[in-house]
Amino acid sequence: NGMRLFSGGDDEQIIVWQQQETQWIRCERRRTPGPYEGLNIYGVTGIHGEQQRTLLSLGAVEQVPVSPIQRQRHNLPTPLMPLYGRQEDMQRILDQLTHGESRLLAIVGEGGIGKTHVVLEVARTIIGLGHHPHFHRPQQQLFPDGIWFVNTAAIPAGARCVELLITSIGSVLSLSFDQHSSLADQLTNQLRERKLLLILDNFEHLRQYVTDFLSELLHKAAQIKIVITSRHHLEFFAQDVHRLQGLLTPDPAQIHDNETLLQYASVRLFVEQAKRVTGTFALSPANRAAVIWLCRFMNGLPLGIKLAAAQLVNYSLDEVVVRAQRDLSTLISSAADLPKHQHSLHALLQNSWEDLPTHLAKLLAYCTVFEDTFSDAAAKALADVSHNAVDELVHRCLLHPVHDGRYIIHEFVRTFIHTQPQNASLLVAARCQHATYYAQLLDRIGRRKQSNVENFHLLSQEIANIRSAWQWIVEQPNLHLLQQSIEGFAYLHERLGQLTEASRAIAAAITAVNSFLSSARTDATDAAEGLDTPAFAKEVVADLHIAYATFMEMGGDLDTTQSSAQCVIDYGNALARPRLQAHGYYLMALQAQHRGQLQIAMEWAQQSAAVAIEHELVGLQITAQNLQGILHDMLGSHSSAVACYKAVLPLAIESQDYFHERLLVNNLGIVALATGAWDAAKVYLERNLTLSEQAGNPIKHAYALMNHAFLLNALGLYEPARKELFQGLILARTAHHRQAEVYMLQFLSLTDFYGGRAHSGVKFAEEALTLIEEHQFTGLKAAALAFLGHNYLALDQMERAHACYQESIKLWQAMGNRLEIGTVFIANAYSLLRLGRLAEALHYTEATLGMLDTILANNAMEAMWTIIGCYFVLHEANDDRSYPILYRGYQWLTQQAEAIHDPEMRKAYLNNIYPHRLVIRAMRTHSNQQVEPASTNKVSSYASTGA
């Protein structure tokens, strides 16, 4: 048996030979087994004394039988420490062993994760020695022949490992073997009828040599089950795999008290181990952060946590943190109850690292440059390895799957690889590949033109890696990768609403490239490609200023916007780059628009469009002419606005520029709404909602919700409009997009005025005005003041209303917007009428009447408010024009109702809007001689319910 041989001898005896060095020495004689060898005849009846003696001479025995209670059923070692936080793992393993059909269970996890401890606790629970809430009674009947633990760590890998494994199993089970057949056959024959659980611990180094043997054993010994603990997956179809993860760790961003922290198994393990080595350790506000950091750094790895806690014998907690960050080899222990290979986390990882083939070592090193999680595609692209290489590292528990096909590498593994001197050049190459990959990804799917939900989702998952790549690119600086990244980097942060983070990153990039320019260095790659590096660097700075100015405009810093826009223009002129010139002019127009300088903004926008058209810069042409349309709209010229939008909409569609298509469709919807083209407005604005959802841009979707709310307001559907505006407000605030936030607050104020919620209307208008003052959004102030005045009017606070209207009128006059002035004139006239200042009220009414045709043609949402206001003032003054004005509004309302083909929309339009009901009611108070019957009957039939 292994180291012994048996041979026949005289007198029915067997000679036993023992090998000593190169000699075989006879060490004992044994009697040849008789035919009744081992038969127990204790208590047998029906045989007499001579028969009994004969049976004994032929090998039978006469012994008191051992009771089942006395018979050993396991060899499980008793754990010296409690198990922390593995209830769910134990439950699943118990279920698989007691109810599952699979007979091979692999407990897989990195070294030090606690595989052995968990499986031993499960085994002890089954035989009644452990404790588990769902197993109150022992389950030894499941394995009547016992549960047996075999530590395979000492078995060397190689050709003889199957033979050595069999003898180890035989030794544990007290089996004997002979030379008449193979050891494998003898083992399977002896286990064929047994029902037992075999635990093979530390199995990873044997996996490639013994799978055939395990398969044969499971086939022939059909009642046994095997549990394997390993750092690597087995290549075995008929296995169940349970992968152990690290213990749960707390989120450092949350505030935890001691009681809450100790609910986390990782923290509890650290604290208990620290108490064992120091005798006095306790959690406190001063050390909580360090404890959390260590637990998270180790990713809940029990061995790492215990080794870190063990250092408290000689070092403070803060020193342990520093040592762990700097060099894992300092975390060591000589504890006698730790397996030798677990005395150092560094040594454990060194063993795994040295076991890796070259291509997997390269891939693992490349994976350490990822921040947070990463995709399989990104890892393979960086390291240029085969499609299943990532899976191989997962099987070795060096990478860990998280969710959605993404992976993570534990921080202590990253630290180990980064502290290996031989990896330095490999890591430099990895960083370069990482930056190149994400720059190309941003260039390919991150630009505005490629905006859609799928691309946004993919990029948002990669935000940590994108920022890391950006930082490396800026530090070099690598001008070509930087230029590739700028638009996608900026637009992704805009969509995520992370304007502050993006602004800081872009400002740092501007500083880095300016420093590059001032040092007058020449990049070898650029020189090889024949590029003028300083000129190219200036172009990159200009592109950075475009992104920076855009974020400053969104955040309300118009002075910085103007300064950066001027830089773009200057670089465009110096480098003769029409693209930069056109973009700089556009940014100038944008900041002038927000300052309320509409004519100046128009001039800048026209310059931008002219350069774009001359040089066939289609995207910039669309951008500039869209802004021209917006400015025409703000100046009250809807026909000019529509002409601008329709001129470039085909260009956007033809070039598949969904971003600008959405903008143009939105703006056409707003004009249709203002001019009373209700059906067209509905089509445009609902299309805009769909496009904004597809784009995956929260700010653009907020604006789409706002503009759709205009349509709902125009139909008197105030509650749905209010709901959509609140959704938009949440999106704007989440994104810290102050301009969008102002718009949402303004139109919530107006909606609440329409819907009879004047108190909240005042609150929203005041919030908007606070932001306007803070961020210099002067162009938005006139509307906010007008809406505040409307709500004061509804609250019968006429002095306040009048003051708001007066200031609003001055601002609209400064911007040259006659259309909006007209609607504020009549509101101001009504406030003066209520204050008893009839002469002044008539003055503003006369001014409004001079613009009435323009208002009816271009401001359908405010038309009836204007009509009813003029009517009240003139009626109070006994002016003969009061009834003709009322009748004109009545006719206009009839025409608008006829233009609405949807019956439900038409009914809402006539019944839900307060001034519409007032006009109808006022008309009914006049005699039949004063009202044209056809018109009266038509409106009455439309508004039969609620009018």
GROMACS .gro file of C-alpha atoms in nm, residues 343-500:
model
  158
  343HIS     CA    1   0.069   3.444   0.649
  344SER     CA    2   0.096   3.722   0.389
  345LEU     CA    3  -0.161   3.861   0.147
  346HIS     CA    4   0.128   3.965  -0.076
  347ALA     CA    5   0.261   3.607  -0.088
  348LEU     CA    6  -0.086   3.475  -0.164
  349LEU     CA    7  -0.121   3.713  -0.459
  350GLN     CA    8   0.238   3.646  -0.570
  351ASN     CA    9   0.152   3.279  -0.599
  352SER     CA   10  -0.154   3.355  -0.813
  353TRP     CA   11   0.043   3.605  -1.026
  354GLU     CA   12   0.327   3.360  -1.096
  355ASP     CA   13   0.075   3.094  -1.192
  356LEU     CA   14  -0.062   3.312  -1.477
  357PRO     CA   15   0.032   3.252  -1.841
  358THR     CA   16   0.192   3.556  -2.007
  359HIS     CA   17  -0.121   3.670  -2.191
  360LEU     CA   18  -0.332   3.656  -1.874
  361ALA     CA   19  -0.068   3.841  -1.672
  362LYS     CA   20  -0.070   4.116  -1.934
  363LEU     CA   21  -0.449   4.134  -1.932
  364LEU     CA   22  -0.466   4.152  -1.552
  365ALA     CA   23  -0.208   4.432  -1.546
  366TYR     CA   24  -0.405   4.622  -1.810
  367CYS     CA   25  -0.724   4.577  -1.610
  368THR     CA   26  -0.567   4.757  -1.314
  369VAL     CA   27  -0.579   5.090  -1.502
  370PHE     CA   28  -0.959   5.082  -1.518
  371GLU     CA   29  -1.149   5.295  -1.270
  372ASP     CA   30  -1.451   5.135  -1.109
  373THR     CA   31  -1.612   4.877  -1.339
  374PHE     CA   32  -1.526   4.797  -1.701
  375SER     CA   33  -1.663   4.594  -1.989
  376ASP     CA   34  -1.529   4.275  -2.141
  377ALA     CA   35  -1.491   4.456  -2.474
  378ALA     CA   36  -1.282   4.735  -2.323
  379ALA     CA   37  -1.048   4.495  -2.143
  380LYS     CA   38  -0.986   4.285  -2.454
  381ALA     CA   39  -0.938   4.594  -2.671
  382LEU     CA   40  -0.674   4.735  -2.437
  383ALA     CA   41  -0.469   4.418  -2.398
  384ASP     CA   42  -0.535   4.269  -2.744
  385VAL     CA   43  -0.612   3.921  -2.611
  386SER     CA   44  -0.844   3.637  -2.709
  387HIS     CA   45  -1.218   3.653  -2.654
  388ASN     CA   46  -1.218   3.417  -2.353
  389ALA     CA   47  -0.921   3.567  -2.166
  390VAL     CA   48  -1.142   3.773  -1.934
  391ASP     CA   49  -1.339   3.460  -1.846
  392GLU     CA   50  -1.014   3.284  -1.755
  393LEU     CA   51  -0.928   3.558  -1.504
  394VAL     CA   52  -1.281   3.539  -1.365
  395HIS     CA   53  -1.240   3.162  -1.323
  396ARG     CA   54  -0.919   3.228  -1.131
  397CYS     CA   55  -1.104   3.480  -0.908
  398LEU     CA   56  -0.875   3.766  -1.009
  399LEU     CA   57  -1.155   3.955  -1.185
  400HIS     CA   58  -1.510   3.967  -1.056
  401PRO     CA   59  -1.833   4.005  -1.254
  402VAL     CA   60  -2.068   4.270  -1.117
  403HIS     CA   61  -2.364   4.352  -1.344
  404ASP     CA   62  -2.461   4.407  -1.709
  405GLY     CA   63  -2.154   4.225  -1.841
  406ARG     CA   64  -1.915   4.443  -1.641
  407TYR     CA   65  -1.622   4.348  -1.419
  408ILE     CA   66  -1.420   4.487  -1.131
  409ILE     CA   67  -1.071   4.426  -0.998
  410HIS     CA   68  -1.022   4.443  -0.625
  411GLU     CA   69  -0.821   4.733  -0.493
  412PHE     CA   70  -0.567   4.520  -0.309
  413VAL     CA   71  -0.497   4.326  -0.631
  414ARG     CA   72  -0.446   4.657  -0.813
  415THR     CA   73  -0.205   4.770  -0.539
  416PHE     CA   74  -0.009   4.444  -0.559
  417ILE     CA   75   0.039   4.467  -0.937
  418HIS     CA   76   0.127   4.837  -0.928
  419THR     CA   77   0.400   4.776  -0.668
  420GLN     CA   78   0.577   4.512  -0.878
  421PRO     CA   79   0.880   4.688  -1.038
  422GLN     CA   80   0.875   4.462  -1.343
  423ASN     CA   81   0.525   4.588  -1.432
  424ALA     CA   82   0.621   4.956  -1.470
  425SER     CA   83   0.658   4.962  -1.850
  426LEU     CA   84   0.352   4.742  -1.892
  427LEU     CA   85   0.140   4.984  -1.690
  428VAL     CA   86   0.260   5.284  -1.892
  429ALA     CA   87   0.149   5.110  -2.210
  430ALA     CA   88  -0.180   5.017  -2.043
  431ARG     CA   89  -0.252   5.380  -1.947
  432CYS     CA   90  -0.186   5.493  -2.303
  433GLN     CA   91  -0.412   5.223  -2.446
  434HIS     CA   92  -0.681   5.308  -2.190
  435ALA     CA   93  -0.678   5.677  -2.284
  436THR     CA   94  -0.679   5.598  -2.657
  437TYR     CA   95  -0.972   5.358  -2.622
  438TYR     CA   96  -1.195   5.606  -2.437
  439ALA     CA   97  -1.096   5.902  -2.656
  440GLN     CA   98  -1.197   5.701  -2.961
  441LEU     CA   99  -1.518   5.589  -2.791
  442LEU     CA  100  -1.616   5.950  -2.719
  443ASP     CA  101  -1.532   6.047  -3.074
  444ARG     CA  102  -1.734   5.759  -3.218
  445ILE     CA  103  -2.056   5.769  -3.013
  446GLY     CA  104  -2.031   6.070  -2.782
  447ARG     CA  105  -2.088   6.368  -3.011
  448ARG     CA  106  -2.421   6.551  -3.016
  449LYS     CA  107  -2.500   6.418  -3.361
  450GLN     CA  108  -2.478   6.056  -3.238
  451SER     CA  109  -2.691   6.124  -2.933
  452ASN     CA  110  -2.934   5.844  -2.842
  453VAL     CA  111  -3.039   5.652  -2.533
  454GLU     CA  112  -2.820   5.349  -2.606
  455ASN     CA  113  -2.503   5.552  -2.654
  456PHE     CA  114  -2.579   5.761  -2.347
  457HIS     CA  115  -2.632   5.450  -2.134
  458LEU     CA  116  -2.306   5.296  -2.255
  459LEU     CA  117  -2.105   5.613  -2.192
  460SER     CA  118  -2.264   5.685  -1.855
  461GLN     CA  119  -2.151   5.340  -1.737
  462GLU     CA  120  -1.797   5.440  -1.834
  463ILE     CA  121  -1.795   5.785  -1.672
  464ALA     CA  122  -1.521   5.698  -1.418
  465ASN     CA  123  -1.298   5.555  -1.690
  466ILE     CA  124  -1.369   5.849  -1.921
  467ARG     CA  125  -1.264   6.096  -1.651
  468SER     CA  126  -0.952   5.894  -1.575
  469ALA     CA  127  -0.860   5.883  -1.944
  470TRP     CA  128  -0.925   6.257  -1.977
  471GLN     CA  129  -0.697   6.330  -1.681
  472TRP     CA  130  -0.414   6.122  -1.830
  473ILE     CA  131  -0.457   6.288  -2.172
  474VAL     CA  132  -0.442   6.634  -2.012
  475GLU     CA  133  -0.136   6.547  -1.801
  476GLN     CA  134   0.069   6.445  -2.105
  477PRO     CA  135  -0.081   6.649  -2.283
  478ASN     CA  136  -0.176   6.438  -2.584
  479LEU     CA  137  -0.328   6.698  -2.817
  480HIS     CA  138  -0.479   6.457  -3.070
  481LEU     CA  139  -0.656   6.244  -2.811
  482LEU     CA  140  -0.768   6.561  -2.638
  483GLN     CA  141  -0.927   6.704  -2.951
  484GLN     CA  142  -1.097   6.369  -3.018
  485SER     CA  143  -1.245   6.373  -2.668
  486ILE     CA  144  -1.362   6.732  -2.617
  487GLU     CA  145  -1.710   6.730  -2.768
  488GLY     CA  146  -1.807   6.386  -2.637
  489PHE     CA  147  -1.664   6.457  -2.291
  490ALA     CA  148  -1.850   6.787  -2.264
  491TYR     CA  149  -2.178   6.657  -2.402
  492LEU     CA  150  -2.179   6.350  -2.176
  493HIS     CA  151  -2.138   6.568  -1.868
  494GLU     CA  152  -2.408   6.802  -1.996
  495ARG     CA  153  -2.646   6.507  -2.030
  496LEU     CA  154  -2.552   6.382  -1.684
  497GLY     CA  155  -2.604   6.731  -1.543
  498GLN     CA  156  -2.250   6.737  -1.404
  499LEU     CA  157  -2.167   7.087  -1.522
  500THR     CA  158  -1.935   7.177  -1.235
   0.00000   0.00000   0.00000
